[in-house]
GROMACS .gro file of N, CA, C and O in nm:
model
  276
    1VAL      N    1  13.517   8.989   7.792
    1VAL     CA    2  13.463   9.084   7.810
    1VAL      C    3  13.281   9.106   7.900
    1VAL      O    4  13.238   9.043   7.808
    2GLU      N    5  13.271   9.164   7.995
    2GLU     CA    6  13.154   9.206   7.988
    2GLU      C    7  13.093   9.338   7.935
    2GLU      O    8  13.109   9.422   7.943
    3PHE      N    9  12.987   9.348   7.891
    3PHE     CA   10  12.928   9.425   7.865
    3PHE      C   11  12.804   9.465   7.889
    3PHE      O   12  12.718   9.443   7.987
    4LEU      N   13  12.801   9.588   7.889
    4LEU     CA   14  12.674   9.654   7.963
    4LEU      C   15  12.504   9.724   7.855
    4LEU      O   16  12.562   9.651   7.744
    5ASN      N   17  12.406   9.674   7.924
    5ASN     CA   18  12.311   9.711   7.848
    5ASN      C   19  12.285   9.897   7.851
    5ASN      O   20  12.314   9.926   7.952
    6ASP      N   21  12.221   9.940   7.726
    6ASP     CA   22  12.175  10.092   7.716
    6ASP      C   23  12.074  10.098   7.851
    6ASP      O   24  11.995  10.022   7.907
    7ALA      N   25  12.100  10.218   7.892
    7ALA     CA   26  12.069  10.264   8.040
    7ALA      C   27  12.002  10.437   8.011
    7ALA      O   28  12.076  10.526   7.948
    8ASN      N   29  11.939  10.455   8.074
    8ASN     CA   30  11.862  10.557   8.129
    8ASN      C   31  11.874  10.611   8.269
    8ASN      O   32  11.837  10.517   8.371
    9PHE      N   33  11.879  10.737   8.341
    9PHE     CA   34  11.939  10.752   8.376
    9PHE      C   35  11.930  10.941   8.430
    9PHE      O   36  11.983  10.949   8.353
   10THR      N   37  11.927  10.939   8.597
   10THR     CA   38  11.888  11.112   8.587
   10THR      C   39  12.043  11.131   8.708
   10THR      O   40  12.000  11.024   8.802
   11CYS      N   41  12.081  11.219   8.695
   11CYS     CA   42  12.165  11.265   8.797
   11CYS      C   43  12.158  11.464   8.829
   11CYS      O   44  12.140  11.476   8.704
   12PHE      N   45  12.103  11.490   8.933
   12PHE     CA   46  12.077  11.631   8.987
   12PHE      C   47  12.014  11.695   8.866
   12PHE      O   48  12.052  11.816   8.817
   13GLY      N   49  11.915  11.600   8.804
   13GLY     CA   50  11.810  11.716   8.790
   13GLY      C   51  11.853  11.714   8.603
   13GLY      O   52  11.736  11.731   8.503
   14ARG      N   53  11.940  11.637   8.596
   14ARG     CA   54  11.990  11.615   8.423
   14ARG      C   55  11.979  11.485   8.368
   14ARG      O   56  11.992  11.349   8.474
   15ASN      N   57  11.893  11.453   8.271
   15ASN     CA   58  11.932  11.304   8.203
   15ASN      C   59  12.005  11.281   8.108
   15ASN      O   60  12.067  11.302   8.039
   16TYR      N   61  12.075  11.181   8.172
   16TYR     CA   62  12.157  11.067   8.081
   16TYR      C   63  12.096  10.962   8.008
   16TYR      O   64  12.036  10.886   8.068
   17GLU      N   65  12.183  10.878   7.912
   17GLU     CA   66  12.095  10.789   7.831
   17GLU      C   67  12.259  10.747   7.798
   17GLU      O   68  12.341  10.803   7.720
   18PHE      N   69  12.289  10.594   7.857
   18PHE     CA   70  12.415  10.543   7.813
   18PHE      C   71  12.328  10.390   7.724
   18PHE      O   72  12.259  10.364   7.685
   19ILE      N   73  12.479  10.510   7.569
   19ILE     CA   74  12.432  10.316   7.498
   19ILE      C   75  12.535  10.258   7.460
   19ILE      O   76  12.610  10.282   7.456
   20ALA      N   77  12.512  10.136   7.493
   20ALA     CA   78  12.654  10.027   7.451
   20ALA      C   79  12.702   9.959   7.349
   20ALA      O   80  12.778   9.886   7.338
   21THR      N   81  12.662  10.084   7.218
   21THR     CA   82  12.672   9.999   7.134
   21THR      C   83  12.876  10.105   7.109
   21THR      O   84  12.860  10.234   7.097
   22ALA      N   85  12.961  10.002   7.032
   22ALA     CA   86  13.044  10.070   7.033
   22ALA      C   87  13.008  10.176   6.891
   22ALA      O   88  12.971  10.142   6.788
   23LYS      N   89  13.069  10.270   6.912
   23LYS     CA   90  13.141  10.360   6.787
   23LYS      C   91  13.217  10.526   6.772
   23LYS      O   92  13.259  10.481   6.893
   24THR      N   93  13.254  10.557   6.680
   24THR     CA   94  13.328  10.651   6.708
   24THR      C   95  13.312  10.820   6.784
   24THR      O   96  13.169  10.774   6.787
   25TRP      N   97  13.414  10.888   6.783
   25TRP     CA   98  13.341  11.029   6.907
   25TRP      C   99  13.276  11.053   6.780
   25TRP      O  100  13.115  11.109   6.844
   26ASP      N  101  13.278  11.060   6.670
   26ASP     CA  102  13.209  11.173   6.534
   26ASP      C  103  13.063  11.080   6.563
   26ASP      O  104  12.983  11.195   6.580
   27LYS      N  105  13.045  10.974   6.596
   27LYS     CA  106  12.942  10.873   6.532
   27LYS      C  107  12.833  10.923   6.646
   27LYS      O  108  12.677  10.890   6.660
   28ALA      N  109  12.923  10.888   6.823
   28ALA     CA  110  12.841  10.882   6.892
   28ALA      C  111  12.773  10.992   6.942
   28ALA      O  112  12.664  11.068   6.985
   29GLN      N  113  12.811  11.147   6.892
   29GLN     CA  114  12.769  11.293   6.846
   29GLN      C  115  12.727  11.311   6.807
   29GLN      O  116  12.605  11.368   6.789
   30LEU      N  117  12.687  11.215   6.649
   30LEU     CA  118  12.590  11.236   6.533
   30LEU      C  119  12.451  11.157   6.653
   30LEU      O  120  12.354  11.246   6.614
   31ASP      N  121  12.450  11.048   6.666
   31ASP     CA  122  12.396  10.992   6.708
   31ASP      C  123  12.311  11.031   6.863
   31ASP      O  124  12.184  11.059   6.895
   32ALA      N  125  12.349  11.132   6.961
   32ALA     CA  126  12.313  11.222   7.032
   32ALA      C  127  12.272  11.331   7.042
   32ALA      O  128  12.108  11.412   7.012
   33GLN      N  129  12.291  11.419   6.882
   33GLN     CA  130  12.294  11.511   6.800
   33GLN      C  131  12.091  11.451   6.750
   33GLN      O  132  11.979  11.566   6.748
   34SER      N  133  12.116  11.390   6.665
   34SER     CA  134  11.964  11.351   6.618
   34SER      C  135  11.843  11.290   6.734
   34SER      O  136  11.777  11.282   6.644
   35LYS      N  137  11.916  11.254   6.835
   35LYS     CA  138  11.835  11.226   6.919
   35LYS      C  139  11.769  11.339   7.045
   35LYS      O  140  11.704  11.393   7.143
   36GLY      N  141  11.808  11.535   6.952
   36GLY     CA  142  11.819  11.597   7.056
   36GLY      C  143  11.926  11.640   7.186
   36GLY      O  144  11.913  11.736   7.257
   37GLY      N  145  11.999  11.548   7.186
   37GLY     CA  146  12.148  11.564   7.293
   37GLY      C  147  12.243  11.579   7.254
   37GLY      O  148  12.257  11.669   7.140
   38PHE      N  149  12.369  11.571   7.335
   38PHE     CA  150  12.495  11.606   7.333
   38PHE      C  151  12.557  11.486   7.402
   38PHE      O  152  12.523  11.409   7.522
   39LEU      N  153  12.665  11.492   7.396
   39LEU     CA  154  12.729  11.382   7.445
   39LEU      C  155  12.825  11.441   7.582
   39LEU      O  156  12.781  11.578   7.595
   40ALA      N  157  12.784  11.319   7.701
   40ALA     CA  158  12.773  11.460   7.842
   40ALA      C  159  12.939  11.542   7.846
   40ALA      O  160  13.016  11.486   7.823
   41ASP      N  161  12.906  11.668   7.927
   41ASP     CA  162  13.016  11.728   7.954
   41ASP      C  163  13.036  11.700   8.138
   41ASP      O  164  12.943  11.774   8.232
   42ILE      N  165  13.092  11.634   8.163
   42ILE     CA  166  13.120  11.609   8.327
   42ILE      C  167  13.206  11.751   8.357
   42ILE      O  168  13.336  11.714   8.361
   43THR      N  169  13.099  11.784   8.437
   43THR     CA  170  13.231  11.911   8.513
   43THR      C  171  13.264  11.922   8.679
   43THR      O  172  13.312  12.062   8.657
   44ASP      N  173  13.214  11.810   8.758
   44ASP     CA  174  13.252  11.832   8.880
   44ASP      C  175  13.261  11.670   8.934
   44ASP      O  176  13.225  11.597   8.878
   45SER      N  177  13.373  11.671   9.075
   45SER     CA  178  13.292  11.519   9.115
   45SER      C  179  13.196  11.473   9.160
   45SER      O  180  13.197  11.350   9.136
   46LYS      N  181  13.126  11.559   9.208
   46LYS     CA  182  12.949  11.491   9.237
   46LYS      C  183  12.920  11.474   9.185
   46LYS      O  184  12.815  11.316   9.135
   47GLU      N  185  12.923  11.514   9.020
   47GLU     CA  186  12.823  11.461   8.902
   47GLU      C  187  12.905  11.294   8.797
   47GLU      O  188  12.821  11.180   8.835
   48ARG      N  189  13.012  11.327   8.816
   48ARG     CA  190  13.124  11.233   8.783
   48ARG      C  191  13.071  11.040   8.924
   48ARG      O  192  13.050  10.986   8.845
   49ASP      N  193  13.081  11.119   9.023
   49ASP     CA  194  13.030  10.986   9.149
   49ASP      C  195  12.902  10.958   9.095
   49ASP      O  196  12.846  10.833   9.113
   50CYS      N  197  12.843  11.034   9.040
   50CYS     CA  198  12.675  11.054   9.007
   50CYS      C  199  12.661  10.924   8.859
   50CYS      O  200  12.550  10.801   8.898
   51ILE      N  201  12.701  10.965   8.815
   51ILE     CA  202  12.732  10.893   8.690
   51ILE      C  203  12.821  10.730   8.734
   51ILE      O  204  12.734  10.644   8.677
   52SER      N  205  12.901  10.741   8.779
   52SER     CA  206  12.966  10.642   8.786
   52SER      C  207  12.871  10.522   8.886
   52SER      O  208  12.877  10.427   8.860
   53SER      N  209  12.768  10.536   9.000
   53SER     CA  210  12.693  10.553   8.984
   53SER      C  211  12.631  10.419   8.981
   53SER      O  212  12.543  10.333   8.985
   54PHE      N  213  12.592  10.447   8.874
   54PHE     CA  214  12.489  10.352   8.765
   54PHE      C  215  12.570  10.277   8.624
   54PHE      O  216  12.513  10.242   8.645
   55LEU      N  217  12.695  10.330   8.619
   55LEU     CA  218  12.789  10.289   8.541
   55LEU      C  219  12.883  10.207   8.620
   55LEU      O  220  12.964  10.235   8.666
   56SER      N  221  12.962  10.040   8.610
   56SER     CA  222  13.103  10.027   8.614
   56SER      C  223  13.200  10.158   8.601
   56SER      O  224  13.204  10.194   8.490
   57LEU      N  225  13.245  10.149   8.703
   57LEU     CA  226  13.400  10.278   8.674
   57LEU      C  227  13.477  10.224   8.583
   57LEU      O  228  13.578  10.228   8.546
   58SER      N  229  13.474  10.088   8.592
   58SER     CA  230  13.629  10.034   8.477
   58SER      C  231  13.554  10.096   8.310
   58SER      O  232  13.657  10.063   8.227
   59TYR      N  233  13.443  10.083   8.278
   59TYR     CA  234  13.392  10.125   8.185
   59TYR      C  235  13.416  10.253   8.151
   59TYR      O  236  13.431  10.379   8.004
   60LEU      N  237  13.415  10.353   8.254
   60LEU     CA  238  13.417  10.549   8.224
   60LEU      C  239  13.534  10.556   8.157
   60LEU      O  240  13.516  10.636   8.047
   61PRO      N  241  13.653  10.485   8.133
   61PRO     CA  242  13.742  10.567   8.074
   61PRO      C  243  13.730  10.542   7.936
   61PRO      O  244  13.760  10.601   7.910
   62LYS      N  245  13.641  10.441   7.863
   62LYS     CA  246  13.620  10.360   7.748
   62LYS      C  247  13.478  10.456   7.696
   62LYS      O  248  13.486  10.438   7.602
   63LEU      N  249  13.411  10.580   7.818
   63LEU     CA  250  13.308  10.631   7.799
   63LEU      C  251  13.326  10.732   7.653
   63LEU      O  252  13.434  10.857   7.682
   64TRP      N  253  13.282  10.774   7.541
   64TRP     CA  254  13.295  10.893   7.519
   64TRP      C  255  13.206  11.029   7.570
   64TRP      O  256  13.043  10.966   7.585
   65ILE      N  257  13.274  11.107   7.624
   65ILE     CA  258  13.215  11.263   7.673
   65ILE      C  259  13.228  11.343   7.569
   65ILE      O  260  13.259  11.341   7.497
   66GLY      N  261  13.192  11.465   7.630
   66GLY     CA  262  13.170  11.599   7.557
   66GLY      C  263  13.318  11.649   7.478
   66GLY      O  264  13.346  11.664   7.417
   67GLY      N  265  13.445  11.638   7.498
   67GLY     CA  266  13.568  11.679   7.508
   67GLY      C  267  13.574  11.592   7.387
   67GLY      O  268  13.548  11.464   7.366
   68LYS      N  269  13.652  11.617   7.290
   68LYS     CA  270  13.743  11.556   7.168
   68LYS      C  271  13.841  11.663   7.151
   68LYS      O  272  13.863  11.795   7.143
   69ARG      N  273  13.990  11.605   7.094
   69ARG     CA  274  14.077  11.690   7.056
   69ARG      C  275  14.065  11.697   6.923
   69ARG      O  276  14.037  11.614   6.884
   0.00000   0.00000   0.00000
């Protein structure tokens, strides 16, 4: 298994922070809020493509973003 490192990057003027630590959605949301942020809400394919250019595509299905059921 390959692991990514924490990373900060910008797409279309929005700042993103990728945290490589495994955690539940609820804990990820609390961590983001404690830093004044929120989980990403990817709204279109351009944003998705920009984010995926910084992260391996194979990890995208395993990342927590804003949606929760």
